[in-house]
Tab-separated table of C-alpha atoms in Angstrom:
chain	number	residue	atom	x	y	z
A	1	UNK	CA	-42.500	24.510	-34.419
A	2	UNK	CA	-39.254	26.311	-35.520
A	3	UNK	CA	-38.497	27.072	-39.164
A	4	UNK	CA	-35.483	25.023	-38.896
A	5	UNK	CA	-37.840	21.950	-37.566
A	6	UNK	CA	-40.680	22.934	-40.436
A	7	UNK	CA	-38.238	22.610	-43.119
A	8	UNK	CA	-36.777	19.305	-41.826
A	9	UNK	CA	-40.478	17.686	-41.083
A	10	UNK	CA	-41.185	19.084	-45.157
A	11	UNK	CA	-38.569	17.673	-46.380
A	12	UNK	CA	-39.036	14.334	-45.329
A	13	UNK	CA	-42.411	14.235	-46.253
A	14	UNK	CA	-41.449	15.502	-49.990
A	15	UNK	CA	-38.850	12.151	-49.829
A	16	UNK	CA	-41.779	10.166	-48.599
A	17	UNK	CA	-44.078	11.251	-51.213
A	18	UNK	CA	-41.364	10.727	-54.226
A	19	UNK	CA	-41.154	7.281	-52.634
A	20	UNK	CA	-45.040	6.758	-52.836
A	21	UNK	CA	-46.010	7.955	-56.426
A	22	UNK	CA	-43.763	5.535	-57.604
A	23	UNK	CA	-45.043	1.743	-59.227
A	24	UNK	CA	-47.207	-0.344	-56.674
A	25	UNK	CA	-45.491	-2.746	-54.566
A	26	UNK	CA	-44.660	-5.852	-55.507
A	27	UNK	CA	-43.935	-7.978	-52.169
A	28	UNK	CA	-45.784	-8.102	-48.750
A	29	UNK	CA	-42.784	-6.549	-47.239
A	30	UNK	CA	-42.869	-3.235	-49.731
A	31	UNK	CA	-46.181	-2.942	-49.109
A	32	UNK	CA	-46.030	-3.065	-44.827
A	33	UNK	CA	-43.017	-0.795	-45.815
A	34	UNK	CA	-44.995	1.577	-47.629
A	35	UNK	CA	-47.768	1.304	-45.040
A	36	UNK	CA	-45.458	2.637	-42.314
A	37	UNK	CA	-44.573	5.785	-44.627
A	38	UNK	CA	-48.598	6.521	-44.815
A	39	UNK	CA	-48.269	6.251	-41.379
A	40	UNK	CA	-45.280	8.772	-40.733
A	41	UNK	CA	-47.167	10.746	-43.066
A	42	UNK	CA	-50.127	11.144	-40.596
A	43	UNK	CA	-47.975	12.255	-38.075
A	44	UNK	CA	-46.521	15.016	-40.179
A	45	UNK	CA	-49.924	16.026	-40.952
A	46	UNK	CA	-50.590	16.563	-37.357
A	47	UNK	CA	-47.425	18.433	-36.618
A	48	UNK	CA	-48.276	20.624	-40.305
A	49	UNK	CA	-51.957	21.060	-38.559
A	50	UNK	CA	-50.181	21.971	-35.100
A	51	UNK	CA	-48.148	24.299	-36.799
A	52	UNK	CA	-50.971	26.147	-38.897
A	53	UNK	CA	-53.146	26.243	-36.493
A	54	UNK	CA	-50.801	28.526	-34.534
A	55	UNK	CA	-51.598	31.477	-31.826
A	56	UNK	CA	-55.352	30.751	-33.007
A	57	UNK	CA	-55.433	27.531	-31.326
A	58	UNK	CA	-53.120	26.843	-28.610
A	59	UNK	CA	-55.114	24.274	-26.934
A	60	UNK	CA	-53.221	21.121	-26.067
A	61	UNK	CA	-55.411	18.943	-25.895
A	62	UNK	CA	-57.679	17.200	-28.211
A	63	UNK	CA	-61.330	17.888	-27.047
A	64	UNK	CA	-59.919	21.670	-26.839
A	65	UNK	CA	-58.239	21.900	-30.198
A	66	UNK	CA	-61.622	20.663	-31.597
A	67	UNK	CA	-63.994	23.291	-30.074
A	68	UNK	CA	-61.553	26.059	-30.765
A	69	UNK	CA	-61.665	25.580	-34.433
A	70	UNK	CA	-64.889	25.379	-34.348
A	71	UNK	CA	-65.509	28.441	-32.290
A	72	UNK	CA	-63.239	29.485	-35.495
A	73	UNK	CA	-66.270	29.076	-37.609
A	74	UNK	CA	-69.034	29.499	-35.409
A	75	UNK	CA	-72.469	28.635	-37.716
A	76	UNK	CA	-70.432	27.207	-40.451
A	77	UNK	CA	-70.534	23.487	-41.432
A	78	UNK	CA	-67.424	21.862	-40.647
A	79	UNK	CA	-66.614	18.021	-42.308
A	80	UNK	CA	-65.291	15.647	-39.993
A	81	UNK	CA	-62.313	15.166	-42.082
A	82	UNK	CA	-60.720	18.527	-40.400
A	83	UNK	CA	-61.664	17.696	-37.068
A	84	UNK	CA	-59.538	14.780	-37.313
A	85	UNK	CA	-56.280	16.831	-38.929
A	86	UNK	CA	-56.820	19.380	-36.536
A	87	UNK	CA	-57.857	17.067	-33.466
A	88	UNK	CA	-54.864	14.778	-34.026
A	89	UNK	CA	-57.261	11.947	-33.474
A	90	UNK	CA	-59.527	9.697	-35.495
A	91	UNK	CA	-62.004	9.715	-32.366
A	92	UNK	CA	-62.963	12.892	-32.745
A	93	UNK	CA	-66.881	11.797	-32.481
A	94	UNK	CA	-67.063	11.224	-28.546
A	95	UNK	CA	-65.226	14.219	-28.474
A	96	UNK	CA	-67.825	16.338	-30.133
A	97	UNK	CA	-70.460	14.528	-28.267
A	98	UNK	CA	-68.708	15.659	-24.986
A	99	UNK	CA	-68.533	19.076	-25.771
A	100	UNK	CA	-72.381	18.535	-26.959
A	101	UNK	CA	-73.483	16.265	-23.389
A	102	UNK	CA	-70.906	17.285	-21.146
A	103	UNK	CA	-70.571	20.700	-21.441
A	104	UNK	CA	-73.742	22.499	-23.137
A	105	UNK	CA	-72.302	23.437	-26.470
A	106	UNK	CA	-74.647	23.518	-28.818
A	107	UNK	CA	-73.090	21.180	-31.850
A	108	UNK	CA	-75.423	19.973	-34.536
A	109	UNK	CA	-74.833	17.042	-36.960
A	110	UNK	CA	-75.470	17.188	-40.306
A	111	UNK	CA	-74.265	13.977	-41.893
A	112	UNK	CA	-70.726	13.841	-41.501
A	113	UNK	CA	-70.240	17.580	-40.721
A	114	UNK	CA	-70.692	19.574	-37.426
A	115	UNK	CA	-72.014	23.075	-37.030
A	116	UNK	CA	-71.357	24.938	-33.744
A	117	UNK	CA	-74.592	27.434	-33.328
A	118	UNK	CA	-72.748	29.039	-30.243
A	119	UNK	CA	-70.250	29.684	-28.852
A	120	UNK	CA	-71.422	30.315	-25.516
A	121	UNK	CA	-72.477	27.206	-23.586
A	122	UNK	CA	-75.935	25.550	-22.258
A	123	UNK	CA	-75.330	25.977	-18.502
A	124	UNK	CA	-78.827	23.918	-18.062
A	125	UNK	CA	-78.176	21.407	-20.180
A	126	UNK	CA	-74.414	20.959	-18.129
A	127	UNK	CA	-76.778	20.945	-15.076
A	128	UNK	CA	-78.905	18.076	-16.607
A	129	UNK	CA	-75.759	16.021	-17.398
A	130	UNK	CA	-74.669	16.131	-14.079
A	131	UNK	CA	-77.768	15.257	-12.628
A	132	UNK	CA	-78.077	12.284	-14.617
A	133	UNK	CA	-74.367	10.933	-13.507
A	134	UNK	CA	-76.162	11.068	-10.367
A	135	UNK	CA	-79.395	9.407	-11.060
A	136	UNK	CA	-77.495	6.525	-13.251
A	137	UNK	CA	-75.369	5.070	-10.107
A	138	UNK	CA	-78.403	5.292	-7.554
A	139	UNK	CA	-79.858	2.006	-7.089
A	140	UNK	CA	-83.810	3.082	-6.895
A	141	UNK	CA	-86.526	1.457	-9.610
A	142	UNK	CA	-86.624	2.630	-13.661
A	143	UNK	CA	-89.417	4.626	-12.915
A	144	UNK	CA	-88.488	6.918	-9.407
A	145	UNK	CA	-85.180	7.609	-11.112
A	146	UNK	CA	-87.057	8.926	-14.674
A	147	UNK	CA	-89.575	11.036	-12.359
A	148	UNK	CA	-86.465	12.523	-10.211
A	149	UNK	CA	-85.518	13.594	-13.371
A	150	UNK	CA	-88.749	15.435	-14.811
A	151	UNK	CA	-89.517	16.281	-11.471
A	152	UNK	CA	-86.134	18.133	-10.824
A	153	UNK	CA	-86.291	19.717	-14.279
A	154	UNK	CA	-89.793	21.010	-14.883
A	155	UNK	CA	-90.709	22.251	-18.013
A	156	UNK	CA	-87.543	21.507	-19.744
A	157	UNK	CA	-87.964	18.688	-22.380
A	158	UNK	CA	-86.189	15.416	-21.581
A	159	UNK	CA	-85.036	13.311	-24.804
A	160	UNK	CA	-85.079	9.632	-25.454
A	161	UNK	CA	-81.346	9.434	-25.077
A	162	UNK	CA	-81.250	11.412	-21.610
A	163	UNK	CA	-83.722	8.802	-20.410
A	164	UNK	CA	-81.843	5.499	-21.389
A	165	UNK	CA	-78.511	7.340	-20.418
A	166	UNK	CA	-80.035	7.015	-17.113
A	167	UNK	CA	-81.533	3.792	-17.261
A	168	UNK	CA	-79.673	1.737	-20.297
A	169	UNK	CA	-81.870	0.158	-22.410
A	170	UNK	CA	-85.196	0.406	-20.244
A	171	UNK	CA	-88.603	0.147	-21.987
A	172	UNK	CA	-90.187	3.810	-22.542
A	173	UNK	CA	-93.348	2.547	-21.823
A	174	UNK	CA	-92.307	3.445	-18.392
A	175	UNK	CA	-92.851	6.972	-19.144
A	176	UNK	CA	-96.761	6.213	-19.511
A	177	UNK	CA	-96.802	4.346	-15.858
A	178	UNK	CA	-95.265	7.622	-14.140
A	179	UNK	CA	-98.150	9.058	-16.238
A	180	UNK	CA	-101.126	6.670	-15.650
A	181	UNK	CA	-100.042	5.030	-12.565
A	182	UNK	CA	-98.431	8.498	-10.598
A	183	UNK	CA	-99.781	10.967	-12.071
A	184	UNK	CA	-96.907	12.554	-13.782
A	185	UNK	CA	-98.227	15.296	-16.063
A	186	UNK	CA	-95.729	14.013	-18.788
A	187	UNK	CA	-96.685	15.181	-22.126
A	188	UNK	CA	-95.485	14.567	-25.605
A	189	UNK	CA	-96.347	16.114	-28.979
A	190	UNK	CA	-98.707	13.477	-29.195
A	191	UNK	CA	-100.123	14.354	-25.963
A	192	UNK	CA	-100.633	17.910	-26.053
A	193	UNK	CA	-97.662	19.459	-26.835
A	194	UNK	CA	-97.169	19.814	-30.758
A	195	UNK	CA	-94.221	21.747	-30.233
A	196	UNK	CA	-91.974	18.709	-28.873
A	197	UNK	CA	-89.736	16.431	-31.262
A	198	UNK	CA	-91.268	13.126	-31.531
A	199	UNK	CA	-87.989	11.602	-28.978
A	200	UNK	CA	-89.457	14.691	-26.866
A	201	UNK	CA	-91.345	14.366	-23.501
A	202	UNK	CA	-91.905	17.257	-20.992
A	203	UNK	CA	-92.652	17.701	-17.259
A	204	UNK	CA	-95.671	20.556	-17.638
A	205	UNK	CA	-96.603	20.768	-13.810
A	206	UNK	CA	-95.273	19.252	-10.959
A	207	UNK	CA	-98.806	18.887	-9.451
A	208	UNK	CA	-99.960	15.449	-10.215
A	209	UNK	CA	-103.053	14.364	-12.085
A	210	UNK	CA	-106.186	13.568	-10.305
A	211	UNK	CA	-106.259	9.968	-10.045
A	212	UNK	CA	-109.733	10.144	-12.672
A	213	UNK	CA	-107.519	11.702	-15.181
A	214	UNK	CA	-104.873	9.373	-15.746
A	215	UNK	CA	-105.526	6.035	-17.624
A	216	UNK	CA	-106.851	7.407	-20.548
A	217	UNK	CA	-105.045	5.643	-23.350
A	218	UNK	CA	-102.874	7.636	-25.925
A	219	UNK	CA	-104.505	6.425	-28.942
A	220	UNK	CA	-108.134	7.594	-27.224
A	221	UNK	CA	-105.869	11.135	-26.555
A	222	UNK	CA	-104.859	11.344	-29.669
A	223	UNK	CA	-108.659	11.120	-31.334
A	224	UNK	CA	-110.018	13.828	-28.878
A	225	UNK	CA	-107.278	16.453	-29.653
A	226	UNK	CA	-107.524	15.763	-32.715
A	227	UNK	CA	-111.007	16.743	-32.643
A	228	UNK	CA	-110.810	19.434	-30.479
A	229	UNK	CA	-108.327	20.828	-32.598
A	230	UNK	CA	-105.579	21.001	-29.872
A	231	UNK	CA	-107.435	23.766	-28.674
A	232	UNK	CA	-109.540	24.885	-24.684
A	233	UNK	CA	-113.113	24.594	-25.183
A	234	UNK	CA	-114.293	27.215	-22.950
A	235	UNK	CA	-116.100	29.742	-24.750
A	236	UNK	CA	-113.704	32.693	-24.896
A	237	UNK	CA	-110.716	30.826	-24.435
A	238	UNK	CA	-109.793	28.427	-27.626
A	239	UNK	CA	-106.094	28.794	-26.180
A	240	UNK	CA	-104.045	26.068	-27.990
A	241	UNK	CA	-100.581	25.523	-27.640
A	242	UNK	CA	-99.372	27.644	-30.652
A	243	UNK	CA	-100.441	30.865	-28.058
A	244	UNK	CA	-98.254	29.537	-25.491
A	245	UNK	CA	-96.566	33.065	-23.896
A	246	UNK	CA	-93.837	33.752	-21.033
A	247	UNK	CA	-95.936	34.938	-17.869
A	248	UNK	CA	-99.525	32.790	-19.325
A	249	UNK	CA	-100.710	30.558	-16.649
A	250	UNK	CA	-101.731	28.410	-20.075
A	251	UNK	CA	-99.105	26.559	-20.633
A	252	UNK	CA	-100.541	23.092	-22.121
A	253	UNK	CA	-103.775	21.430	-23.195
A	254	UNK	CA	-105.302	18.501	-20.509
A	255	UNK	CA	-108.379	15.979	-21.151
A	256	UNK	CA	-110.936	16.095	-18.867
A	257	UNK	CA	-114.065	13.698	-18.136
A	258	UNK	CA	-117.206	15.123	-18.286
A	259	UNK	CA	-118.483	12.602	-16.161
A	260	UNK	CA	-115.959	12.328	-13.660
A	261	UNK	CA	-114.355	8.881	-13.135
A	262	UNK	CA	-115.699	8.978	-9.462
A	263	UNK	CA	-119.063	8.894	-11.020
A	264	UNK	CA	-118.847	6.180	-13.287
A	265	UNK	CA	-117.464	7.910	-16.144
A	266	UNK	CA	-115.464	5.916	-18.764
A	267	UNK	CA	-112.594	6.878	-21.190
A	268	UNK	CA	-114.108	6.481	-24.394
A	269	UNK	CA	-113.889	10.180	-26.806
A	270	UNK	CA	-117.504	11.191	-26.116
A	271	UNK	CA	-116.831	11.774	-22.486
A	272	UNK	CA	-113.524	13.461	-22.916
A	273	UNK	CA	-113.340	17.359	-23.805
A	274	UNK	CA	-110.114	19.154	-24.415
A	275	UNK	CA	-109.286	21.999	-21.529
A	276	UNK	CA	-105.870	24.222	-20.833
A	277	UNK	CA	-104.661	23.835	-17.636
A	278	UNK	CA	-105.909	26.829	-15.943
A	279	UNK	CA	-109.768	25.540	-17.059
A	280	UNK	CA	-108.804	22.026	-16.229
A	281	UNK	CA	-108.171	23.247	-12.503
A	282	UNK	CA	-110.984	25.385	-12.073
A	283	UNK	CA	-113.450	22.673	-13.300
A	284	UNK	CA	-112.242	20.330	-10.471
A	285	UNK	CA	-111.619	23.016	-7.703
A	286	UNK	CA	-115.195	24.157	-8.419
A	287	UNK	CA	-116.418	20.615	-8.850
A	288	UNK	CA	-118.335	21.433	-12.040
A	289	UNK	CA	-119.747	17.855	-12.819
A	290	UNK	CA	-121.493	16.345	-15.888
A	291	UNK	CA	-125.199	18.400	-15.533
A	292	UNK	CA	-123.455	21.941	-15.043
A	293	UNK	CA	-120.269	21.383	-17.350
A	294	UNK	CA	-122.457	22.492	-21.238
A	295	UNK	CA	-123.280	25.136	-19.124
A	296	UNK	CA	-120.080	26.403	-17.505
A	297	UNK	CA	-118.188	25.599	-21.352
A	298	UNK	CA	-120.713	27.421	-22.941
A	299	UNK	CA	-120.192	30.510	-20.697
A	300	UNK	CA	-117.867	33.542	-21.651
């Protein structure tokens, strides 16, 4: 904007605020009158914010403008009242939660404020997104398009949200079927991973679960890591999740049956023992059953 044009755009919004500190209106048409003049006002604002903003942000568009100011003040809170003055738009929400979904910045929410942590984006989480686009339009069950989803991103924890994005609205008791019924080795905070947000779940290993291990009910899980202190039992292990390291083959804590399903053994806490992963496998692969497992636990 020109000075010339800056000083015309000010002066008409110094004869539209004269006009507006004035007595209340009186009739229906004052007031609609007066309404329009808010509304003119808004649009000066947005030039004014244009203006300011300058060579800092020469984006043209809104989605840009926003992310640029907030690159601006990268780790400060921003209120959502100068998103919209420097957005232009009032939607500036969906906007924020595009840059957020769409492309991998990392924008957090406080309230009615936003806080860009960085500036650089979340290539994986972009990755994600896409992937999901993907899974939402292919007509295959709830289930087979939740486990393409773990299954393609292992290790990296899938939210609530992600999962009805995919499938709107779908019960999340289909996460325990992929579990129970597949095999999944799905896992929650509840389930062995403390670490997770409670709208957290997490594709550990893309090996499945032996069929013994999976219909163990979650409250039944809960009790026996619980007791076991979310810790392995073998003697000279006690890894627990807290110890979880880059380049550990222990990466999460299963339940195992001491007397193996196969053999008649049930899902009630006595039977269950807490194991990491690494002692989980070696107890099947060396097909320790119930007479030699005290023994094998107890051994350093």
């Amino acid at each position: 904007m020109d000075k010339h044009r800056l000083e015309m755009v000010l002066n008409e919004a110094h004869l539209i605020l004269n006009e507006l500190v004035g007595p209340p209106a009186t009739s229906k048409g004052e007031l609609r009158a007066r309404i329009f003049q808010l509304l003119r006002l808004e649009d000066i604002t947005r030039d004014l914010a244009e203006h300011q903003a300058g060579m800092l942000i020469p984006e043209s568009t809104a989605l840009w403008r926003i992310l640029s100011y907030l690159r601006l003040f990268e780790g400060e809170e921003i209120g959502s009242q100068e998103l919209n003055v420097v957005s232009g738009i009032q939607e500036h929400g969906r906007r924020v939660r595009e840059l957020r979904v769409e492309y991998g910045f990392a924008i957090e929410t406080i309230g009615k404020r936003y806080r860009l942590n960085s500036s650089d984006p979340d290539l994986a989480r972009v990755e994600i997104w896409r992937f999901m686009n993907e899974l939402r339009n292919e007509p295959i069950s709830i289930t087979d398009a939740w486990g393409k989803l773990f299954i393609k991103f292992p290790g990296q924890p899938i939210t609530k949200e992600q999962l009805h994005y995919v499938r709107p609205g779908a019960d999340l008791r289909r996460v325990r079927e992929l579990r129970t019924d597949k095999g999944y080795r799905i896992m929650s905070r509840f389930t062995g991973r403390p670490d997770l947000k409670p709208t957290q779940y997490v594709l550990v290993d893309t090996d499945l679960l032996p069929e013994s291990d999976r219909d163990i009910k979650e409250s039944v899980q809960i009790v026996v890591l619980e007791r076991d202190k979310f810790a392995c039992r073998k003697t000279g292990c006690s890894w627990r999740p807290s110890d979880r390291v880059t380049g550990d083959p222990r990466q999460y804590i299963e339940i195992h049956h001491i007397r193996w399903h196969v053999h008649g053994g049930n899902n009630d806490a006595v039977n269950l023992a807490t194991l990491c992963n690494v002692h989980h496998k070696e107890v099947h692969r060396d097909r320790i059953y119930e007479e030699a497992f005290p023994v094998w636990l107890s051994t350093q």
